[in-house]
Amino acid sequence: MVAADPTSLHFVADEDSSKRRQILDGASKVFMDLGFDGASMGEIARAAGVSKGTLYVYFADKSRLFEAIVEEKAIEQGKVAFNFDLDRDVATTLRDFGQAYILLLCRPGGGSAIRTVMAIAERMPDVGRRFYQRVLEHTINRLAEYLEAQVKAGDLAIDDSTLAATQFMQLCQASLFQPFIFQAKPAPSREQIAKVVDSAVRMFMATYQVKGE
């Protein structure tokens, strides 16, 4: 029996990964441009530069392909780093977090992914649920952990840190996210984001900062 060539196996694995990446990139563009219902496997194959036969080798159907893209984007966004250094001033930390969060949420082109997931969530609830858990809920929990630490340090007075984290994130979205996601306005500028987030920080601190701080 002839032993397998490790170099050859490594090349095949790399080629397989590269082909999958090629398909995901092409499919992502088609889904973002046409939506889930408007996208066809034929159109995706053309955009990815592969045959339909090759496409079906990697993904059984359009739903599986869409799920793979959503999963990838959720993991990618879940890795975004926010500075929650406990030695920093709370207001500064919240301001930096809020601006980074809205820049991520309302980045040019980013709305298409959210809109597509929202449109398909009723039909594919598992996809919507996983996206929410890995992106939104994950971020809420990270902020809530920071707020809880500040409560223990005596800087904030919060009964429910998860609720407070959600409130702050919603305050940061005010007048920015909904017009963007419904395509009523383009992605907000950094100046617009800074103005809204500054207001959110003032409101949050007025409610939850320990008096005398």
Short mmCIF file of C-alpha atoms in Angstrom, two decimals:
data_model
loop_
_atom_site.label_atom_id
_atom_site.label_comp_id
_atom_site.label_asym_id
_atom_site.label_seq_id
_atom_site.Cartn_x
_atom_site.Cartn_y
_atom_site.Cartn_z
CA MET A 1 0.00 0.00 0.00
CA VAL A 2 1.43 3.39 -1.01
CA ALA A 3 1.59 5.95 1.78
CA ALA A 4 -0.27 9.19 1.24
CA ASP A 5 1.90 12.18 0.42
CA PRO A 6 1.41 14.75 3.25
CA THR A 7 2.38 17.59 0.91
CA SER A 8 -0.27 16.52 -1.57
CA LEU A 9 -2.90 16.24 1.18
CA HIS A 10 -2.02 19.71 2.44
CA PHE A 11 -2.39 21.14 -1.07
CA VAL A 12 -5.81 19.53 -1.52
CA ALA A 13 -6.97 20.90 1.83
CA ASP A 14 -5.77 24.40 0.94
CA GLU A 15 -7.44 24.21 -2.45
CA ASP A 16 -10.69 23.02 -0.85
CA SER A 17 -10.62 25.90 1.65
CA SER A 18 -9.83 28.40 -1.10
CA LYS A 19 -12.71 27.13 -3.26
CA ARG A 20 -15.12 27.34 -0.34
CA ARG A 21 -13.95 30.89 0.34
CA GLN A 22 -14.48 31.75 -3.33
CA ILE A 23 -18.05 30.41 -3.18
CA LEU A 24 -18.87 32.24 0.07
CA ASP A 25 -17.56 35.54 -1.29
CA GLY A 26 -19.56 35.22 -4.51
CA ALA A 27 -22.71 34.09 -2.69
CA SER A 28 -22.42 36.89 -0.13
CA LYS A 29 -22.45 39.51 -2.88
CA VAL A 30 -25.48 37.91 -4.58
CA PHE A 31 -27.44 37.63 -1.32
CA MET A 32 -26.63 41.23 -0.38
CA ASP A 33 -27.62 42.51 -3.85
CA LEU A 34 -30.70 40.35 -4.50
CA GLY A 35 -31.80 39.12 -1.07
CA PHE A 36 -32.41 35.49 -0.19
CA ASP A 37 -35.47 35.00 -2.39
CA GLY A 38 -33.96 36.80 -5.39
CA ALA A 39 -30.74 34.81 -5.31
CA SER A 40 -30.50 31.59 -7.32
CA MET A 41 -27.85 28.89 -7.21
CA GLY A 42 -27.11 29.62 -10.87
CA GLU A 43 -26.52 33.29 -10.16
CA ILE A 44 -24.36 32.41 -7.15
CA ALA A 45 -22.29 29.99 -9.24
CA ARG A 46 -21.69 32.70 -11.86
CA ALA A 47 -20.71 35.27 -9.24
CA ALA A 48 -18.35 32.78 -7.57
CA GLY A 49 -16.83 31.68 -10.86
CA VAL A 50 -17.64 28.00 -10.36
CA SER A 51 -19.99 25.49 -11.95
CA LYS A 52 -23.31 24.62 -10.33
CA GLY A 53 -21.97 21.09 -9.88
CA THR A 54 -19.03 22.42 -7.86
CA LEU A 55 -21.39 24.61 -5.86
CA TYR A 56 -23.50 21.61 -4.83
CA VAL A 57 -20.39 19.68 -3.79
CA TYR A 58 -19.84 22.25 -1.05
CA PHE A 59 -23.42 23.21 -0.17
CA ALA A 60 -26.55 21.05 -0.47
CA ASP A 61 -28.86 23.98 -1.21
CA LYS A 62 -29.30 27.74 -0.99
CA SER A 63 -30.39 27.62 2.63
CA ARG A 64 -27.22 25.79 3.72
CA LEU A 65 -25.12 28.31 1.83
CA PHE A 66 -26.92 31.25 3.39
CA GLU A 67 -26.57 29.74 6.86
CA ALA A 68 -22.81 29.37 6.32
CA ILE A 69 -22.50 33.04 5.38
CA VAL A 70 -24.55 34.21 8.36
CA GLU A 71 -22.54 31.96 10.68
CA GLU A 72 -19.29 33.38 9.36
CA LYS A 73 -20.39 36.99 9.70
CA ALA A 74 -21.68 36.36 13.21
CA ILE A 75 -18.38 34.85 14.30
CA GLU A 76 -16.46 37.68 12.65
CA GLN A 77 -18.49 40.41 14.37
CA GLY A 78 -18.44 38.57 17.68
CA LYS A 79 -14.64 38.90 17.71
CA VAL A 80 -14.68 42.70 17.51
CA ALA A 81 -12.59 44.06 20.39
CA PHE A 82 -13.93 46.75 22.71
CA ASN A 83 -11.77 48.40 25.36
CA PHE A 84 -13.30 47.56 28.73
CA ASP A 85 -10.24 48.39 30.83
CA LEU A 86 -11.56 48.87 34.37
CA ASP A 87 -8.90 51.50 35.11
CA ARG A 88 -10.38 53.88 32.54
CA ASP A 89 -13.03 56.48 33.29
CA VAL A 90 -16.53 54.97 32.88
CA ALA A 91 -17.87 57.79 30.68
CA THR A 92 -14.84 57.57 28.38
CA THR A 93 -15.18 53.79 28.11
CA LEU A 94 -18.88 54.03 27.28
CA ARG A 95 -18.24 56.78 24.74
CA ASP A 96 -15.55 54.75 22.97
CA PHE A 97 -17.69 51.60 23.07
CA GLY A 98 -20.77 53.41 21.75
CA GLN A 99 -18.94 54.95 18.81
CA ALA A 100 -17.21 51.68 17.90
CA TYR A 101 -20.51 49.78 18.19
CA ILE A 102 -22.44 52.15 15.92
CA LEU A 103 -19.59 52.29 13.40
CA LEU A 104 -19.78 48.49 13.23
CA LEU A 105 -23.57 48.37 13.13
CA CYS A 106 -23.96 51.11 10.51
CA ARG A 107 -20.87 50.54 8.41
CA PRO A 108 -21.37 51.06 4.66
CA GLY A 109 -22.62 47.80 3.19
CA GLY A 110 -23.19 46.26 6.59
CA GLY A 111 -26.91 46.95 6.56
CA SER A 112 -27.46 44.50 3.72
CA ALA A 113 -26.45 41.55 5.89
CA ILE A 114 -28.74 42.60 8.74
CA ARG A 115 -31.66 43.28 6.40
CA THR A 116 -31.24 39.89 4.73
CA VAL A 117 -31.18 38.08 8.08
CA MET A 118 -34.23 40.03 9.28
CA ALA A 119 -36.11 39.13 6.10
CA ILE A 120 -35.41 35.42 6.44
CA ALA A 121 -35.65 35.08 10.25
CA GLU A 122 -39.35 34.17 10.25
CA ARG A 123 -38.81 31.40 7.70
CA MET A 124 -35.46 30.26 9.14
CA PRO A 125 -35.71 31.07 12.87
CA ASP A 126 -32.56 29.13 13.77
CA VAL A 127 -30.51 31.40 11.51
CA GLY A 128 -32.00 34.54 13.03
CA ARG A 129 -31.55 33.20 16.55
CA ARG A 130 -27.91 32.29 16.04
CA PHE A 131 -27.14 35.66 14.46
CA TYR A 132 -28.78 37.47 17.38
CA GLN A 133 -27.00 35.36 19.99
CA ARG A 134 -23.56 35.58 18.40
CA VAL A 135 -23.68 39.27 17.49
CA LEU A 136 -26.17 41.33 19.49
CA GLU A 137 -26.59 39.25 22.63
CA HIS A 138 -22.86 38.57 22.78
CA THR A 139 -22.13 42.31 22.69
CA ILE A 140 -24.81 43.04 25.30
CA ASN A 141 -23.28 40.46 27.62
CA ARG A 142 -19.78 41.88 27.19
CA LEU A 143 -20.99 45.37 28.10
CA ALA A 144 -23.10 44.02 30.97
CA GLU A 145 -20.04 42.29 32.46
CA TYR A 146 -18.16 45.60 32.37
CA LEU A 147 -21.05 47.46 34.00
CA GLU A 148 -21.33 44.80 36.70
CA ALA A 149 -17.64 45.22 37.48
CA GLN A 150 -18.16 48.98 37.83
CA VAL A 151 -21.09 48.34 40.16
CA LYS A 152 -18.84 46.21 42.37
CA ALA A 153 -16.23 48.99 42.27
CA GLY A 154 -18.85 51.40 43.57
CA ASP A 155 -18.89 53.70 40.53
CA LEU A 156 -22.31 52.72 39.20
CA ALA A 157 -25.61 51.82 40.87
CA ILE A 158 -27.37 49.29 38.61
CA ASP A 159 -29.83 46.56 39.62
CA ASP A 160 -29.90 44.80 36.25
CA SER A 161 -26.68 45.19 34.26
CA THR A 162 -28.01 43.32 31.23
CA LEU A 163 -30.99 45.68 31.01
CA ALA A 164 -28.72 48.69 31.47
CA ALA A 165 -26.36 47.47 28.75
CA THR A 166 -29.28 47.01 26.36
CA GLN A 167 -30.62 50.47 27.22
CA PHE A 168 -27.28 52.11 26.51
CA MET A 169 -26.89 50.33 23.17
CA GLN A 170 -30.39 51.40 22.16
CA LEU A 171 -29.65 55.00 23.18
CA CYS A 172 -26.59 54.93 20.93
CA GLN A 173 -28.74 53.75 18.00
CA ALA A 174 -31.27 56.59 18.40
CA SER A 175 -31.88 58.47 15.12
CA LEU A 176 -29.02 56.55 13.46
CA PHE A 177 -29.76 52.84 13.07
CA GLN A 178 -33.39 52.72 11.92
CA PRO A 179 -33.01 55.32 9.11
CA PHE A 180 -29.89 53.43 8.01
CA ILE A 181 -31.34 49.91 8.12
CA PHE A 182 -34.48 50.99 6.24
CA GLN A 183 -32.33 52.86 3.70
CA ALA A 184 -33.96 56.19 4.49
CA LYS A 185 -30.51 57.67 5.11
CA PRO A 186 -26.92 56.68 4.28
CA ALA A 187 -24.51 55.38 6.91
CA PRO A 188 -24.07 58.10 9.55
CA SER A 189 -20.85 60.10 9.68
CA ARG A 190 -18.42 59.90 12.58
CA GLU A 191 -19.55 63.37 13.64
CA GLN A 192 -23.21 62.30 13.74
CA ILE A 193 -22.32 59.17 15.68
CA ALA A 194 -20.24 61.12 18.19
CA LYS A 195 -23.09 63.57 18.82
CA VAL A 196 -25.66 60.83 19.48
CA VAL A 197 -23.30 58.71 21.59
CA ASP A 198 -22.28 61.72 23.72
CA SER A 199 -25.95 62.32 24.47
CA ALA A 200 -26.42 58.62 25.30
CA VAL A 201 -23.49 58.70 27.73
CA ARG A 202 -24.86 61.78 29.52
CA MET A 203 -28.30 60.20 29.90
CA PHE A 204 -26.86 56.88 31.06
CA MET A 205 -24.52 58.43 33.62
CA ALA A 206 -27.27 60.73 34.94
CA THR A 207 -29.32 57.61 35.70
CA TYR A 208 -26.73 55.12 36.91
CA GLN A 209 -23.70 57.00 38.21
CA VAL A 210 -23.30 56.88 41.98
CA LYS A 211 -24.14 60.32 43.33
CA GLY A 212 -21.14 62.34 44.35
CA GLU A 213 -18.92 60.65 41.75
#
